[in-house]
């Protein structure tokens, strides 16, 4: 990292914006007009917006002249909410014999930005089925059974591509196809926030109708994200706008666009696409180095390790030390990791994702997430492993 005294391993929470992203941001700042205005300042801003949409579309492998939509939003949370709430509100629904408006299927380890709106809809009369992901895999038998026995027609399903806490890569393609076989008209969404620029995919290869990505996880600043909605979903009106306003972003996300963050997001996506192989190989090598060092110097550690795991996320279980205690200790040494997901730092609730993975409550209390980026170095890892090894010795003694 740039500052040799600091060693940042919280890249799944937020990444440091790249030079290319910040240059695009500065450039977009010159286009300060409102992209919806028709005069020259507006036109200039609209051109930046169009260019950004085209760059991000390319990075997501979208067809150039299709009627698919790529909406800019403010964050992944907003994109996820538009997808799930926009689908629930898309049709006038009447309760069935069991008093239910429809069924929503998600995984048990989804991010709160899907799980919480699902809970909201549950209170409004939808059945929500959470498919187990024990060991980091979507239980396809349970999914199949849920599709056969759903108490009301399935209208929406959401499967995340990579779990933000364990790094588990879910087989979204298979889950989406199972839903589509039984409910061809259901809208299938993928929260690809943690997988974007780490795995190769397009909405078409995953077989999903809607997909979320977020800027600050790919070395762009916060403030921008996107939601892909397929042309077919738009045509069938299976997702409708939930926030009425001035009609920006084809009416799906009213509110003047955050052009600076959007331009930076597109630049980071373009850069990440160009360097995909190099970045992936770099993180893989860093992960191998990390695992080797941990094995040698911290043999007491255990792991929340999915069978199919992204190299970027390493979830470790400390020997009888609370994660917050170690997190603060490491932070004092300039080593930054997280306890569970950063978003859950606001909540006293236990991590749903770890519970869904099969981690016991006691182990979840001692779990740290180390999340790597290609910007990390072997020296960063040395500082982390040294801190962990000394922390394990010192903090265990104090107990
Ligand atoms: N989905 C996943 C899997 C995430 O990890 C996160 C953030 O950590 C989000 C959604 C929310 O994204 P944002 O922070 O842009 O709202």
Coordinates of C-alpha atoms and ligand atoms in Angstrom, one line a residue:
X1 CA 0.0 0.0 0.0
X2 CA 1.0 3.6 -0.5
X3 CA 1.6 4.3 3.2
X4 CA 3.9 1.5 4.4
X5 CA 2.7 2.0 8.0
X6 CA -0.8 1.1 6.9
X7 CA -2.0 -2.3 5.8
X8 CA -5.6 -2.3 4.5
X9 CA -7.5 -5.6 4.3
X10 CA -11.0 -4.3 4.3
X11 CA -11.4 -4.3 0.5
X12 CA -14.8 -6.1 0.6
X13 CA -16.2 -3.1 2.6
X14 CA -14.6 -0.4 0.4
X15 CA -11.6 -0.2 -1.9
X16 CA -9.3 2.7 -2.3
X17 CA -10.2 4.7 -5.5
X18 CA -7.7 4.1 -8.3
X19 CA -5.8 7.0 -10.0
X20 CA -7.8 6.4 -13.2
X21 CA -11.1 6.6 -11.2
X22 CA -10.1 9.9 -9.5
X23 CA -8.9 11.3 -12.9
X24 CA -12.3 10.5 -14.4
X25 CA -14.0 12.1 -11.3
X26 CA -12.0 15.3 -11.7
X27 CA -12.7 15.4 -15.4
X28 CA -16.5 14.9 -14.8
X29 CA -16.4 17.8 -12.3
X30 CA -15.7 20.1 -15.3
X31 CA -19.1 19.0 -16.7
X32 CA -21.0 20.5 -13.8
X33 CA -24.3 21.0 -15.6
X34 CA -27.4 19.0 -15.0
X35 CA -27.5 16.1 -17.5
X36 CA -31.2 16.7 -18.0
X37 CA -30.7 20.3 -19.1
X38 CA -30.9 21.0 -22.8
X39 CA -28.3 23.9 -23.0
X40 CA -24.6 23.3 -23.6
X41 CA -23.7 22.7 -19.9
X42 CA -26.4 20.1 -19.7
X43 CA -25.3 18.5 -23.0
X44 CA -21.7 18.3 -21.8
X45 CA -22.9 16.5 -18.6
X46 CA -25.2 14.3 -20.6
X47 CA -22.3 13.3 -22.8
X48 CA -20.3 12.2 -19.7
X49 CA -23.2 10.2 -18.5
X50 CA -23.7 8.5 -21.9
X51 CA -20.0 7.7 -22.1
X52 CA -20.1 6.2 -18.6
X53 CA -23.1 4.1 -19.3
X54 CA -21.5 2.8 -22.4
X55 CA -18.2 1.9 -20.6
X56 CA -20.1 0.1 -17.8
X57 CA -22.3 -1.7 -20.2
X58 CA -19.2 -3.0 -22.0
X59 CA -17.7 -4.1 -18.7
X60 CA -20.9 -6.1 -18.0
X61 CA -20.8 -7.6 -21.4
X62 CA -24.1 -6.1 -22.5
X63 CA -25.2 -6.2 -26.1
X64 CA -24.7 -2.8 -27.7
X65 CA -28.0 -2.2 -29.4
X66 CA -30.3 -4.2 -27.1
X67 CA -33.2 -2.6 -25.1
X68 CA -31.7 -3.9 -21.9
X69 CA -31.4 -1.1 -19.3
X70 CA -28.5 -0.1 -17.1
X71 CA -29.6 2.3 -14.5
X72 CA -27.2 4.4 -12.4
X73 CA -28.2 4.5 -8.7
X74 CA -26.4 5.8 -5.6
X75 CA -25.3 2.4 -4.0
X76 CA -25.8 -1.3 -4.2
X77 CA -28.4 -1.1 -1.5
X78 CA -30.5 1.1 -3.6
X79 CA -30.2 -1.1 -6.7
X80 CA -31.2 -4.2 -4.7
X81 CA -34.2 -2.3 -3.2
X82 CA -35.3 -1.1 -6.7
X83 CA -35.2 -4.7 -7.9
X84 CA -37.0 -6.5 -5.2
X85 CA -39.6 -3.7 -4.3
X86 CA -40.0 -2.8 -7.9
X87 CA -40.9 -6.4 -8.7
X88 CA -43.3 -6.7 -5.8
X89 CA -45.1 -3.5 -6.8
X90 CA -45.2 -4.3 -10.5
X91 CA -48.6 -6.0 -10.6
X92 CA -51.8 -5.6 -8.7
X93 CA -51.8 -8.7 -6.7
X94 CA -54.7 -10.3 -4.8
X95 CA -54.2 -12.7 -1.9
X96 CA -54.6 -16.4 -2.8
X97 CA -56.6 -18.9 -0.6
X98 CA -53.8 -18.8 1.9
X99 CA -53.9 -15.0 2.1
X100 CA -50.5 -14.7 0.2
X101 CA -49.7 -12.2 -2.6
X102 CA -46.8 -14.2 -4.0
X103 CA -43.6 -16.0 -3.1
X104 CA -40.1 -14.5 -2.9
X105 CA -37.1 -16.8 -2.9
X106 CA -33.7 -15.6 -1.6
X107 CA -30.7 -17.4 0.0
X108 CA -30.3 -17.5 3.7
X109 CA -27.0 -15.6 3.5
X110 CA -28.1 -12.6 1.4
X111 CA -26.9 -9.1 2.2
X112 CA -29.2 -7.1 4.4
X113 CA -30.1 -4.9 1.4
X114 CA -32.0 -7.9 0.0
X115 CA -32.9 -9.7 3.2
X116 CA -34.4 -6.6 4.9
X117 CA -36.7 -5.5 2.0
X118 CA -37.7 -9.2 1.8
X119 CA -38.7 -9.1 5.5
X120 CA -40.7 -5.9 4.8
X121 CA -42.5 -7.6 2.0
X122 CA -43.2 -10.6 4.2
X123 CA -45.1 -8.3 6.5
X124 CA -47.0 -7.0 3.6
X125 CA -48.3 -10.5 2.7
X126 CA -45.6 -12.2 0.6
X127 CA -44.2 -15.6 1.5
X128 CA -40.4 -15.4 1.7
X129 CA -38.4 -18.6 1.5
X130 CA -34.7 -18.5 2.4
X131 CA -32.7 -21.3 0.8
X132 CA -29.9 -22.7 3.1
X133 CA -26.3 -22.1 2.0
X134 CA -24.5 -24.3 4.5
X135 CA -20.9 -24.7 3.6
X136 CA -21.2 -21.9 1.1
X137 CA -23.5 -23.6 -1.4
X138 CA -27.1 -23.0 -2.4
X139 CA -29.0 -26.1 -1.4
X140 CA -30.4 -27.0 -4.8
X141 CA -32.6 -29.8 -3.5
X142 CA -34.2 -27.4 -1.0
X143 CA -34.6 -24.8 -3.8
X144 CA -36.3 -27.4 -6.1
X145 CA -38.6 -28.5 -3.3
X146 CA -39.4 -24.8 -2.5
X147 CA -40.3 -24.3 -6.1
X148 CA -42.6 -27.3 -6.1
X149 CA -44.3 -26.5 -2.8
X150 CA -44.3 -22.6 -2.8
X151 CA -47.5 -21.5 -1.0
X152 CA -48.1 -18.9 -3.7
X153 CA -46.6 -18.3 -7.2
X154 CA -43.0 -17.3 -7.2
X155 CA -42.6 -13.7 -8.4
X156 CA -39.0 -12.9 -7.5
X157 CA -35.8 -14.7 -6.6
X158 CA -32.5 -13.2 -5.7
X159 CA -29.2 -15.1 -5.4
X160 CA -25.9 -13.3 -4.6
X161 CA -22.9 -14.2 -6.7
X162 CA -20.3 -14.0 -4.0
X163 CA -21.0 -13.9 -0.3
X164 CA -19.6 -10.8 1.3
X165 CA -18.5 -12.5 4.5
X166 CA -17.2 -15.9 3.5
X167 CA -16.3 -15.3 -0.1
X168 CA -18.4 -18.3 -1.2
X169 CA -19.2 -18.3 -4.9
X170 CA -22.8 -19.4 -5.4
X171 CA -23.9 -21.3 -8.5
X172 CA -26.3 -18.5 -9.6
X173 CA -26.6 -19.9 -13.1
X174 CA -28.0 -23.2 -11.9
X175 CA -30.3 -21.6 -9.3
X176 CA -31.7 -19.1 -11.8
X177 CA -32.4 -21.9 -14.3
X178 CA -34.2 -24.0 -11.7
X179 CA -36.5 -21.0 -11.0
X180 CA -37.1 -20.3 -14.7
X181 CA -38.0 -23.9 -15.5
X182 CA -40.9 -23.8 -13.0
X183 CA -41.7 -20.1 -13.0
X184 CA -40.7 -18.6 -16.4
X185 CA -42.3 -15.3 -15.6
X186 CA -40.5 -14.9 -12.2
X187 CA -37.9 -12.1 -12.1
X188 CA -34.5 -13.5 -11.1
X189 CA -32.0 -11.0 -9.7
X190 CA -28.4 -11.4 -8.8
X191 CA -26.5 -9.2 -6.3
X192 CA -23.1 -9.3 -8.0
X193 CA -21.6 -6.6 -5.8
X194 CA -18.8 -8.8 -4.5
X195 CA -18.2 -10.7 -7.7
X196 CA -17.9 -7.7 -10.1
X197 CA -14.3 -7.5 -11.5
X198 CA -13.4 -10.7 -9.6
X199 CA -15.3 -13.2 -11.7
X200 CA -16.1 -13.3 -15.4
X201 CA -19.8 -13.1 -15.9
X202 CA -22.6 -11.3 -17.7
X203 CA -26.3 -11.2 -16.8
X204 CA -26.8 -13.5 -19.8
X205 CA -24.3 -16.1 -18.8
X206 CA -25.9 -16.1 -15.3
X207 CA -29.3 -16.3 -16.8
X208 CA -30.7 -13.5 -14.7
X209 CA -33.2 -10.7 -15.4
X210 CA -31.7 -8.1 -13.1
X211 CA -28.2 -7.6 -11.6
X212 CA -26.6 -5.2 -9.1
X213 CA -23.0 -3.9 -9.1
X214 CA -21.5 -1.1 -6.9
X215 CA -18.6 1.3 -7.5
X216 CA -16.8 1.4 -4.2
X217 CA -16.0 -2.3 -4.3
X218 CA -14.1 -2.0 -7.5
X219 CA -11.7 0.9 -6.7
X220 CA -14.1 3.8 -7.4
X221 CA -15.3 6.2 -4.8
X222 CA -18.7 5.7 -3.1
X223 CA -21.8 7.3 -4.5
X224 CA -22.6 5.2 -7.6
X225 CA -23.9 1.8 -8.4
X226 CA -25.9 0.3 -11.2
X227 CA -28.9 -2.0 -11.8
X228 CA -29.2 -4.0 -15.0
X229 CA -32.7 -4.8 -16.0
X230 CA -33.3 -7.0 -19.1
X231 CA -35.3 -5.8 -22.0
X232 CA -37.8 -8.6 -21.5
X233 CA -38.3 -7.7 -17.8
X234 CA -39.0 -4.1 -18.9
X235 CA -41.4 -5.2 -21.6
X236 CA -43.3 -7.4 -19.3
X237 CA -43.3 -4.6 -16.7
X238 CA -42.0 -7.1 -14.1
X239 CA -40.0 -4.3 -12.3
X240 CA -41.6 -0.8 -12.0
X241 CA -40.2 2.4 -10.5
X242 CA -40.6 2.7 -6.7
X243 CA -39.4 6.3 -6.3
X244 CA -41.5 8.8 -8.2
X245 CA -39.8 12.0 -9.2
X246 CA -38.3 13.8 -12.2
X247 CA -38.0 10.7 -14.3
X248 CA -34.2 10.4 -14.6
X249 CA -32.7 7.0 -15.4
X250 CA -35.7 6.1 -17.6
X251 CA -38.0 6.8 -14.7
X252 CA -36.5 4.0 -12.6
X253 CA -34.3 6.1 -10.4
X254 CA -35.5 9.7 -10.2
X255 CA -33.0 12.2 -8.9
X256 CA -30.2 14.1 -10.6
X257 CA -27.4 11.7 -11.3
X258 CA -24.2 11.8 -9.3
X259 CA -22.1 12.3 -12.4
X260 CA -18.7 12.5 -10.6
X261 CA -19.1 9.1 -8.9
X262 CA -20.7 7.6 -12.0
X263 CA -17.8 8.7 -14.3
X264 CA -15.3 7.3 -11.8
X265 CA -17.2 4.0 -11.5
X266 CA -17.2 3.6 -15.3
X267 CA -13.4 4.4 -15.4
X268 CA -12.7 1.8 -12.7
X269 CA -14.8 -0.8 -14.5
X270 CA -12.9 -0.1 -17.7
X271 CA -9.6 -0.3 -16.0
X272 CA -10.6 -3.5 -14.1
X273 CA -11.7 -5.1 -17.3
X274 CA -8.4 -4.3 -19.0
X275 CA -6.4 -5.6 -16.1
X276 CA -8.7 -8.5 -15.1
X277 CA -6.3 -11.4 -15.7
X278 CA -3.4 -9.6 -14.1
X279 CA -5.4 -8.5 -11.1
X280 CA -6.9 -12.0 -10.6
X281 CA -3.5 -13.7 -10.8
X282 CA -2.1 -11.2 -8.3
X283 CA -4.8 -11.7 -5.7
X284 CA -4.6 -15.5 -6.2
X285 CA -0.8 -15.3 -5.5
X286 CA -1.4 -13.1 -2.5
X287 CA -4.0 -15.5 -1.1
X288 CA -1.6 -18.4 -1.5
X289 CA 1.1 -16.4 0.3
X290 CA -1.4 -15.4 3.1
X291 CA -2.6 -19.0 3.6
X292 CA 1.0 -20.3 3.7
X293 CA 2.0 -17.7 6.2
X294 CA -1.0 -18.2 8.4
X295 CA -0.5 -22.0 8.4
X296 CA 3.1 -21.5 9.5
X297 CA 2.8 -18.7 12.0
X298 CA -0.8 -18.9 13.3
X299 CA -1.5 -22.7 13.3
X300 CA -4.3 -22.1 16.0
X301 CA -6.5 -20.5 13.4
X302 CA -9.6 -22.2 11.9
X303 CA -11.4 -21.1 8.8
X304 CA -14.9 -20.4 7.5
X305 CA -13.8 -21.8 4.1
X306 CA -16.4 -22.5 1.4
X307 CA -15.5 -25.2 -1.1
X308 CA -15.8 -22.7 -3.9
X309 CA -14.3 -19.5 -2.6
X310 CA -13.2 -16.2 -4.1
X311 CA -9.4 -15.6 -3.5
X312 CA -10.2 -12.1 -2.2
X313 CA -12.0 -13.1 1.0
X314 CA -10.5 -15.1 3.8
X315 CA -12.6 -15.6 6.8
X316 CA -10.7 -16.8 9.9
X317 CA -11.8 -18.0 13.3
X318 CA -9.6 -16.8 16.2
X319 CA -8.9 -19.1 19.1
X320 CA -11.2 -17.8 21.9
X321 CA -10.6 -14.2 21.2
X322 CA -13.5 -11.9 20.3
X323 CA -13.2 -10.5 16.8
X324 CA -13.6 -6.9 18.1
X325 CA -10.7 -7.3 20.5
X326 CA -8.3 -8.5 17.8
X327 CA -9.7 -6.0 15.3
X328 CA -8.8 -3.1 17.7
X329 CA -5.4 -4.6 18.5
X330 CA -4.6 -4.9 14.8
X331 CA -5.9 -1.5 14.1
X332 CA -3.5 -0.1 16.7
X333 CA -0.7 -1.6 14.5
X334 CA -2.0 0.0 11.3
X335 CA -3.6 -3.3 10.1
X336 CA -7.2 -3.0 9.1
X337 CA -9.6 -5.9 8.8
X338 CA -13.2 -6.3 9.7
X339 CA -15.4 -8.4 12.0
X340 CA -18.1 -9.9 9.9
X341 CA -19.4 -7.5 7.2
X342 CA -18.9 -3.7 7.6
X343 CA -22.6 -3.1 7.1
X344 CA -23.4 -5.2 10.2
X345 CA -21.2 -2.9 12.4
X346 CA -24.4 -0.9 12.8
X347 CA -26.4 -3.8 14.0
X348 CA -26.3 -5.8 17.2
X349 CA -27.7 -8.8 15.3
X350 CA -25.4 -11.7 14.7
X351 CA -24.1 -12.1 11.2
X352 CA -26.8 -13.8 9.2
X353 CA -24.3 -14.9 6.5
X354 CA -22.0 -16.7 8.9
X355 CA -25.0 -18.4 10.6
X356 CA -26.2 -19.5 7.2
X357 CA -22.8 -20.8 6.4
X358 CA -23.0 -23.0 9.4
X359 CA -20.6 -21.1 11.8
X360 CA -21.6 -21.5 15.4
X361 CA -22.5 -18.3 17.4
X362 CA -19.3 -18.6 19.4
X363 CA -17.1 -19.0 16.3
X364 CA -19.0 -16.1 14.6
X365 CA -18.0 -14.0 17.6
X366 CA -14.4 -14.8 16.9
X367 CA -14.5 -14.4 13.1
X368 CA -12.4 -11.9 11.2
X369 CA -12.7 -11.1 7.5
X370 CA -9.5 -10.4 5.7
X371 CA -10.3 -9.0 2.3
X372 CA -7.6 -8.6 -0.3
X373 CA -7.1 -6.4 -3.3
X374 CA -4.5 -6.5 -6.1
X375 CA -3.2 -3.3 -4.4
X376 CA -2.0 -5.3 -1.4
X377 CA 1.6 -6.5 -1.1
X378 CA 3.5 -9.4 0.5
X379 CA 4.7 -6.8 3.1
X380 CA 1.1 -6.0 4.0
X381 CA 0.5 -9.7 4.6
X382 CA 3.7 -10.0 6.7
X383 CA 2.4 -7.2 8.9
X384 CA -1.0 -8.8 9.2
X385 CA 0.3 -12.3 10.0
X386 CA 2.9 -10.9 12.5
X387 CA 0.1 -8.9 14.2
X388 CA -2.2 -11.9 14.3
X389 CA 0.5 -14.2 15.7
X390 CA 1.5 -11.7 18.5
X391 CA -2.2 -10.8 19.1
X392 CA -3.1 -14.5 19.6
X393 CA -0.3 -14.9 22.1
X394 CA -0.9 -11.6 24.0
X395 CA -4.7 -11.5 24.0
X396 CA -5.2 -15.1 25.0
X397 CA -2.8 -14.6 28.0
X398 CA -4.9 -11.6 29.1
X399 CA -8.1 -13.6 29.3
Ligands
LIG1 N1 -24.5 -6.6 -1.6 C1 -23.4 -7.1 -1.1 C2 -23.1 -8.5 -1.4 C3 -22.5 -6.3 -0.4 O1 -21.3 -6.8 0.1 C4 -22.8 -4.9 -0.2 C5 -21.9 -4.0 0.6 O2 -21.1 -4.5 1.3 C6 -24.0 -4.4 -0.7 C7 -24.8 -5.3 -1.4 C8 -24.4 -3.0 -0.6 O3 -23.6 -2.2 -1.4 P1 -23.5 -0.6 -1.1 O4 -22.5 -0.5 0.0 O5 -23.0 0.0 -2.4 O6 -24.9 -0.1 -0.7

